[in-house]
mmCIF file of C-alpha atoms in Angstrom:
data_model
loop_
_atom_site.group_PDB
_atom_site.id
_atom_site.type_symbol
_atom_site.label_atom_id
_atom_site.label_comp_id
_atom_site.label_asym_id
_atom_site.label_seq_id
_atom_site.Cartn_x
_atom_site.Cartn_y
_atom_site.Cartn_z
ATOM 1 C CA MET A 1 10.718 -62.446 11.520
ATOM 2 C CA GLU A 2 7.453 -61.620 9.732
ATOM 3 C CA GLU A 3 6.967 -61.408 5.917
ATOM 4 C CA LYS A 4 7.554 -58.204 3.825
ATOM 5 C CA ASN A 5 4.474 -56.477 2.130
ATOM 6 C CA GLU A 6 4.487 -54.975 -1.324
ATOM 7 C CA GLY A 7 3.350 -51.600 -1.994
ATOM 8 C CA HIS A 8 4.532 -47.885 -2.054
ATOM 9 C CA GLY A 9 6.933 -48.825 -5.183
ATOM 10 C CA GLY A 10 8.809 -51.528 -3.303
ATOM 11 C CA TYR A 11 8.620 -53.788 -0.325
ATOM 12 C CA PHE A 12 8.046 -52.641 3.342
ATOM 13 C CA MET A 13 7.667 -54.226 6.692
ATOM 14 C CA ILE A 14 5.848 -52.899 9.649
ATOM 15 C CA VAL A 15 8.220 -51.895 12.501
ATOM 16 C CA GLY A 16 7.497 -50.983 16.061
ATOM 17 C CA PHE A 17 9.784 -49.413 18.628
ATOM 18 C CA VAL A 18 8.632 -50.297 22.118
ATOM 19 C CA LEU A 19 9.812 -48.169 24.893
ATOM 20 C CA ILE A 20 9.788 -50.212 28.050
ATOM 21 C CA HIS A 21 9.943 -49.148 31.684
ATOM 22 C CA VAL A 22 11.052 -52.017 33.964
ATOM 23 C CA SER A 23 11.054 -52.620 37.810
ATOM 24 C CA PRO A 24 14.844 -52.135 38.702
ATOM 25 C CA VAL A 25 15.071 -55.583 40.207
ATOM 26 C CA HIS A 26 13.725 -57.358 37.143
ATOM 27 C CA GLU A 27 15.988 -55.734 34.440
ATOM 28 C CA ARG A 28 18.048 -58.565 33.513
ATOM 29 C CA GLU A 29 15.295 -61.010 33.594
ATOM 30 C CA VAL A 30 13.103 -58.889 31.471
ATOM 31 C CA PHE A 31 15.967 -58.307 28.859
ATOM 32 C CA ARG A 32 16.411 -62.193 28.683
ATOM 33 C CA LYS A 33 12.770 -62.709 28.125
ATOM 34 C CA LEU A 34 12.414 -60.143 25.446
ATOM 35 C CA ARG A 35 15.434 -61.772 23.519
ATOM 36 C CA GLU A 36 13.341 -65.013 23.373
ATOM 37 C CA ILE A 37 10.639 -63.431 21.431
ATOM 38 C CA PRO A 38 11.250 -63.951 17.719
ATOM 39 C CA GLU A 39 9.729 -60.805 16.425
ATOM 40 C CA VAL A 40 12.010 -58.699 18.636
ATOM 41 C CA VAL A 41 14.896 -58.002 16.162
ATOM 42 C CA GLU A 42 16.816 -55.560 18.232
ATOM 43 C CA LEU A 43 16.978 -54.747 22.000
ATOM 44 C CA HIS A 44 18.865 -52.091 23.781
ATOM 45 C CA TYR A 45 19.292 -50.575 27.197
ATOM 46 C CA LEU A 46 18.437 -47.010 27.689
ATOM 47 C CA PHE A 47 19.279 -44.216 30.231
ATOM 48 C CA GLY A 48 16.311 -41.981 31.184
ATOM 49 C CA PRO A 49 12.670 -42.370 31.666
ATOM 50 C CA TYR A 50 12.607 -45.874 29.815
ATOM 51 C CA ASP A 51 14.908 -48.799 30.431
ATOM 52 C CA LEU A 52 14.806 -50.593 27.292
ATOM 53 C CA ILE A 53 13.824 -50.233 23.615
ATOM 54 C CA ALA A 54 12.799 -53.128 21.488
ATOM 55 C CA LYS A 55 12.513 -53.051 17.775
ATOM 56 C CA ILE A 56 9.689 -55.535 16.388
ATOM 57 C CA GLU A 57 8.980 -56.527 12.899
ATOM 58 C CA ALA A 58 5.436 -57.498 11.991
ATOM 59 C CA SER A 59 3.317 -58.294 8.889
ATOM 60 C CA ASP A 60 0.771 -55.616 9.931
ATOM 61 C CA TYR A 61 -0.240 -53.233 12.594
ATOM 62 C CA GLU A 62 -2.819 -55.565 14.095
ATOM 63 C CA ARG A 63 0.004 -58.240 14.455
ATOM 64 C CA LEU A 64 2.323 -55.489 15.973
ATOM 65 C CA GLY A 65 -0.300 -54.953 18.547
ATOM 66 C CA GLU A 66 -0.629 -58.451 19.238
ATOM 67 C CA ILE A 67 3.052 -58.881 19.924
ATOM 68 C CA VAL A 68 3.178 -55.807 22.295
ATOM 69 C CA VAL A 69 -0.121 -56.861 24.221
ATOM 70 C CA GLU A 70 0.147 -60.666 24.250
ATOM 71 C CA LYS A 71 3.924 -61.249 24.405
ATOM 72 C CA ILE A 72 5.800 -58.145 25.870
ATOM 73 C CA ARG A 73 3.329 -56.552 28.405
ATOM 74 C CA ARG A 74 2.798 -59.920 30.020
ATOM 75 C CA ILE A 75 6.413 -60.252 31.151
ATOM 76 C CA ASP A 76 6.790 -59.980 34.874
ATOM 77 C CA GLY A 77 8.775 -56.834 35.841
ATOM 78 C CA ILE A 78 7.401 -54.645 32.964
ATOM 79 C CA LEU A 79 5.844 -51.633 34.496
ATOM 80 C CA TYR A 80 4.449 -49.836 31.326
ATOM 81 C CA THR A 81 5.284 -49.468 27.574
ATOM 82 C CA SER A 82 4.912 -46.906 24.889
ATOM 83 C CA THR A 83 4.897 -48.016 21.234
ATOM 84 C CA LEU A 84 6.229 -46.040 18.172
ATOM 85 C CA ARG A 85 4.893 -47.367 14.846
ATOM 86 C CA GLY A 86 6.712 -47.176 11.528
ATOM 87 C CA LEU A 87 7.559 -48.691 8.234
ATOM 88 C CA LYS A 88 10.900 -50.079 6.972
ATOM 89 C CA PHE A 89 11.172 -49.899 3.207
ATOM 90 C CA TYR A 90 13.410 -52.205 0.933
#
């Protein structure tokens, strides 16, 4: 998990919700590999156009992008992703 930032009257953390479309024969393997990424703090199966959603915590948006591009998109079986950015306040 990444460190918290201070600002906006309290502490906050950058979060990303990554919607993931997976090749049907790779779903379990992709799920297992995503669970090994420390920044992935939640992971759920979905029904619809996407197969998985991963919640990521990061120190800043640049780091969030690095996690998605360098760790998530490189997993075999992932066809494409869409990332929603947000803030988690404490």
